[in-house]
GROMACS .gro file of C-alpha atoms in nm:
model
  193
    1MET     CA    1  -4.870  -4.889  -1.400
    2ALA     CA    2  -4.568  -4.725  -1.244
    3SER     CA    3  -4.612  -4.380  -1.096
    4LYS     CA    4  -4.376  -4.087  -1.157
    5LEU     CA    5  -4.223  -4.157  -0.816
    6ASP     CA    6  -4.176  -4.527  -0.900
    7ARG     CA    7  -3.995  -4.435  -1.222
    8LEU     CA    8  -3.774  -4.187  -1.036
    9ILE     CA    9  -3.690  -4.437  -0.760
   10GLU     CA   10  -3.605  -4.699  -1.023
   11SER     CA   11  -3.372  -4.455  -1.202
   12LEU     CA   12  -3.202  -4.373  -0.870
   13HIS     CA   13  -3.129  -4.733  -0.775
   14PRO     CA   14  -2.762  -4.778  -0.675
   15THR     CA   15  -2.704  -5.021  -0.962
   16ARG     CA   16  -2.801  -4.742  -1.205
   17THR     CA   17  -2.615  -4.466  -1.025
   18PHE     CA   18  -2.329  -4.545  -0.789
   19ASP     CA   19  -2.246  -4.893  -0.923
   20GLU     CA   20  -2.256  -4.784  -1.287
   21VAL     CA   21  -2.027  -4.486  -1.232
   22ARG     CA   22  -1.794  -4.695  -1.013
   23ARG     CA   23  -1.758  -4.944  -1.301
   24ARG     CA   24  -1.647  -4.657  -1.522
   25ALA     CA   25  -1.404  -4.550  -1.246
   26ASP     CA   26  -1.257  -4.901  -1.246
   27ASP     CA   27  -1.224  -4.879  -1.623
   28ALA     CA   28  -1.042  -4.545  -1.589
   29LEU     CA   29  -0.804  -4.698  -1.338
   30ASN     CA   30  -0.743  -5.009  -1.549
   31THR     CA   31  -0.673  -4.812  -1.866
   32PHE     CA   32  -0.440  -4.551  -1.716
   33ASN     CA   33  -0.071  -4.617  -1.769
   34VAL     CA   34   0.111  -4.504  -1.454
   35GLY     CA   35   0.450  -4.639  -1.547
   36ALA     CA   36   0.585  -4.674  -1.192
   37SER     CA   37   0.439  -4.798  -0.866
   38GLN     CA   38   0.634  -4.541  -0.668
   39MET     CA   39   0.687  -4.175  -0.741
   40GLU     CA   40   0.962  -3.992  -0.557
   41ASN     CA   41   0.951  -3.662  -0.747
   42TRP     CA   42   0.684  -3.410  -0.639
   43ASP     CA   43   0.645  -3.254  -0.984
   44ARG     CA   44   0.608  -3.594  -1.151
   45PHE     CA   45   0.352  -3.688  -0.885
   46ARG     CA   46   0.148  -3.373  -0.951
   47HIS     CA   47   0.167  -3.428  -1.327
   48CYS     CA   48   0.059  -3.791  -1.289
   49LEU     CA   49  -0.244  -3.700  -1.076
   50ILE     CA   50  -0.350  -3.422  -1.313
   51GLN     CA   51  -0.322  -3.661  -1.609
   52PHE     CA   52  -0.525  -3.918  -1.419
   53LEU     CA   53  -0.790  -3.657  -1.331
   54HIS     CA   54  -0.838  -3.583  -1.701
   55HIS     CA   55  -0.832  -3.950  -1.797
   56ALA     CA   56  -1.086  -4.040  -1.527
   57GLU     CA   57  -1.320  -3.758  -1.625
   58ILE     CA   58  -1.324  -3.877  -1.984
   59ARG     CA   59  -1.426  -4.227  -1.868
   60LEU     CA   60  -1.660  -4.122  -1.587
   61LEU     CA   61  -1.849  -3.861  -1.785
   62ARG     CA   62  -1.821  -4.039  -2.120
   63LEU     CA   63  -1.652  -3.741  -2.283
   64SER     CA   64  -1.473  -3.751  -2.617
   65ARG     CA   65  -1.182  -3.553  -2.471
   66SER     CA   66  -1.077  -3.371  -2.156
   67CYS     CA   67  -1.098  -2.996  -2.105
   68PRO     CA   68  -0.790  -2.900  -1.902
   69MET     CA   69  -0.833  -2.575  -1.713
   70GLY     CA   70  -0.465  -2.509  -1.647
   71LEU     CA   71  -0.214  -2.688  -1.429
   72ASP     CA   72  -0.277  -2.486  -1.112
   73PHE     CA   73  -0.654  -2.512  -1.143
   74ASP     CA   74  -0.645  -2.884  -1.219
   75TRP     CA   75  -0.397  -2.946  -0.936
   76GLY     CA   76  -0.638  -2.761  -0.705
   77ARG     CA   77  -0.912  -3.000  -0.811
   78CYS     CA   78  -0.683  -3.295  -0.734
   79CYS     CA   79  -0.599  -3.146  -0.393
   80HIS     CA   80  -0.967  -3.099  -0.316
   81ILE     CA   81  -1.029  -3.469  -0.378
   82LEU     CA   82  -0.722  -3.574  -0.178
   83MET     CA   83  -0.815  -3.351   0.118
   84ARG     CA   84  -1.165  -3.499   0.128
   85VAL     CA   85  -1.013  -3.845   0.160
   86TYR     CA   86  -0.686  -3.797   0.347
   87GLY     CA   87  -0.755  -3.483   0.552
   88PRO     CA   88  -0.631  -3.122   0.545
   89ASN     CA   89  -0.286  -3.215   0.412
   90GLY     CA   90  -0.423  -3.479   0.177
   91GLU     CA   91  -0.188  -3.402  -0.109
   92LYS     CA   92   0.112  -3.452   0.121
   93ALA     CA   93  -0.028  -3.774   0.264
   94ALA     CA   94  -0.096  -3.902  -0.088
   95PHE     CA   95   0.255  -3.810  -0.202
   96GLU     CA   96   0.403  -3.991   0.097
   97MET     CA   97   0.203  -4.302   0.002
   98ALA     CA   98   0.320  -4.273  -0.360
   99ARG     CA   99   0.681  -4.204  -0.257
  100THR     CA  100   0.713  -4.493  -0.013
  101GLY     CA  101   0.472  -4.744  -0.162
  102ASN     CA  102   0.304  -4.780   0.177
  103GLU     CA  103  -0.071  -4.834   0.216
  104GLY     CA  104  -0.103  -4.938  -0.147
  105GLY     CA  105   0.122  -4.668  -0.288
  106LEU     CA  106   0.041  -4.466  -0.597
  107TYR     CA  107  -0.214  -4.719  -0.719
  108ALA     CA  108  -0.416  -4.677  -0.397
  109VAL     CA  109  -0.408  -4.298  -0.435
  110LEU     CA  110  -0.536  -4.322  -0.793
  111ARG     CA  111  -0.801  -4.579  -0.698
  112THR     CA  112  -0.921  -4.354  -0.415
  113MET     CA  113  -0.933  -4.054  -0.648
  114ALA     CA  114  -1.134  -4.251  -0.906
  115GLN     CA  115  -1.383  -4.380  -0.650
  116THR     CA  116  -1.426  -4.038  -0.490
  117MET     CA  117  -1.483  -3.878  -0.829
  118ALA     CA  118  -1.730  -4.153  -0.919
  119ASP     CA  119  -1.931  -4.105  -0.601
  120ASN     CA  120  -1.938  -3.727  -0.654
  121TYR     CA  121  -2.058  -3.761  -1.013
  122ALA     CA  122  -2.318  -4.022  -0.916
  123GLN     CA  123  -2.450  -3.794  -0.642
  124ASP     CA  124  -2.466  -3.502  -0.887
  125GLU     CA  125  -2.666  -3.719  -1.127
  126ILE     CA  126  -2.905  -3.822  -0.850
  127GLU     CA  127  -2.959  -3.462  -0.743
  128ALA     CA  128  -3.025  -3.357  -1.104
  129LYS     CA  129  -3.284  -3.633  -1.150
  130VAL     CA  130  -3.461  -3.545  -0.824
  131ASN     CA  131  -3.463  -3.174  -0.905
  132THR     CA  132  -3.604  -3.239  -1.252
  133TYR     CA  133  -3.871  -3.470  -1.111
  134TRP     CA  134  -3.965  -3.225  -0.835
  135SER     CA  135  -3.976  -2.917  -1.058
  136TYR     CA  136  -4.236  -3.071  -1.290
  137LEU     CA  137  -4.481  -3.161  -1.011
  138SER     CA  138  -4.777  -2.945  -0.916
  139VAL     CA  139  -4.835  -2.860  -0.551
  140ASP     CA  140  -5.096  -3.135  -0.521
  141GLU     CA  141  -4.861  -3.386  -0.686
  142LYS     CA  142  -4.583  -3.289  -0.443
  143LEU     CA  143  -4.814  -3.355  -0.148
  144ALA     CA  144  -4.925  -3.687  -0.299
  145ALA     CA  145  -4.561  -3.783  -0.364
  146GLY     CA  146  -4.487  -3.747   0.008
  147ASP     CA  147  -4.778  -3.976   0.094
  148GLU     CA  148  -4.675  -4.229  -0.171
  149TYR     CA  149  -4.310  -4.230  -0.063
  150LEU     CA  150  -4.400  -4.283   0.302
  151ALA     CA  151  -4.644  -4.562   0.216
  152LYS     CA  152  -4.390  -4.747   0.003
  153TYR     CA  153  -4.056  -4.666   0.169
  154GLY     CA  154  -4.130  -4.514   0.509
  155LYS     CA  155  -4.025  -4.836   0.682
  156LEU     CA  156  -3.669  -4.778   0.554
  157LEU     CA  157  -3.641  -4.445   0.735
  158PRO     CA  158  -3.546  -4.388   1.099
  159SER     CA  159  -3.850  -4.379   1.328
  160GLU     CA  160  -3.769  -4.024   1.444
  161LEU     CA  161  -3.834  -3.907   1.086
  162THR     CA  162  -4.161  -4.095   1.043
  163GLU     CA  163  -4.316  -4.037   1.385
  164GLY     CA  164  -4.642  -3.847   1.397
  165SER     CA  165  -4.735  -3.725   1.052
  166ALA     CA  166  -4.376  -3.755   0.923
  167ALA     CA  167  -4.369  -3.379   0.870
  168ARG     CA  168  -3.988  -3.374   0.840
  169VAL     CA  169  -3.999  -3.620   0.551
  170ARG     CA  170  -4.286  -3.442   0.378
  171ALA     CA  171  -4.123  -3.100   0.413
  172ASN     CA  172  -3.786  -3.224   0.285
  173LEU     CA  173  -3.890  -3.488   0.034
  174PRO     CA  174  -3.638  -3.386  -0.235
  175LYS     CA  175  -3.350  -3.430   0.012
  176VAL     CA  176  -3.498  -3.762   0.128
  177LEU     CA  177  -3.517  -3.875  -0.235
  178GLU     CA  178  -3.153  -3.776  -0.288
  179GLU     CA  179  -3.057  -3.996   0.009
  180HIS     CA  180  -3.275  -4.289  -0.100
  181PRO     CA  181  -3.004  -4.462  -0.314
  182LYS     CA  182  -2.761  -4.446  -0.021
  183ILE     CA  183  -3.021  -4.607   0.205
  184ILE     CA  184  -3.076  -4.887  -0.046
  185ARG     CA  185  -2.701  -4.933  -0.090
  186ARG     CA  186  -2.649  -4.962   0.287
  187LEU     CA  187  -2.935  -5.211   0.320
  188THR     CA  188  -2.797  -5.416   0.031
  189SER     CA  189  -2.447  -5.421   0.179
  190VAL     CA  190  -2.586  -5.538   0.516
  191GLY     CA  191  -2.745  -5.830   0.334
  192ARG     CA  192  -2.408  -5.926   0.183
  193THR     CA  193  -2.217  -5.944   0.511
   0.00000   0.00000   0.00000
């Protein structure tokens, strides 16, 4: 019979988190009508990205409709995503790509936005599942969960975390559990190359 930890780990698997949300991001990208591959007008560019933000959120979060917060607020959200990907002047770098068509142009900017949003939402979902799991455990169950995790998955962790009694893992098990899908995803991608 599967333990509570086994059920949590299964629900956190990258195919159920990152891969699933990325498929929805691809769907958002494939169903968004851009109209042009290049965009030379700054205001049209901003409007396009804000529209795509709303469209992607509907697909990613499975909403019936978007909830716009206002152009300036929504543009700020777009800029936040672009700065994470392209650096401190991300919105300018993205506009330059869209304006010139270089480095994949507008399509690459939208694809990057969709994938970044997908990864953020997947990570939020993972954190919520771990927090829910952890909050319902007693103190004894939390201690046992550390032992069980180390017995089953300790070999996946760096040796500096598992040396001695693995106190760092035991003391930070919720954070370790939040990172578990990323570890599995990296190991899986190594097997593909």
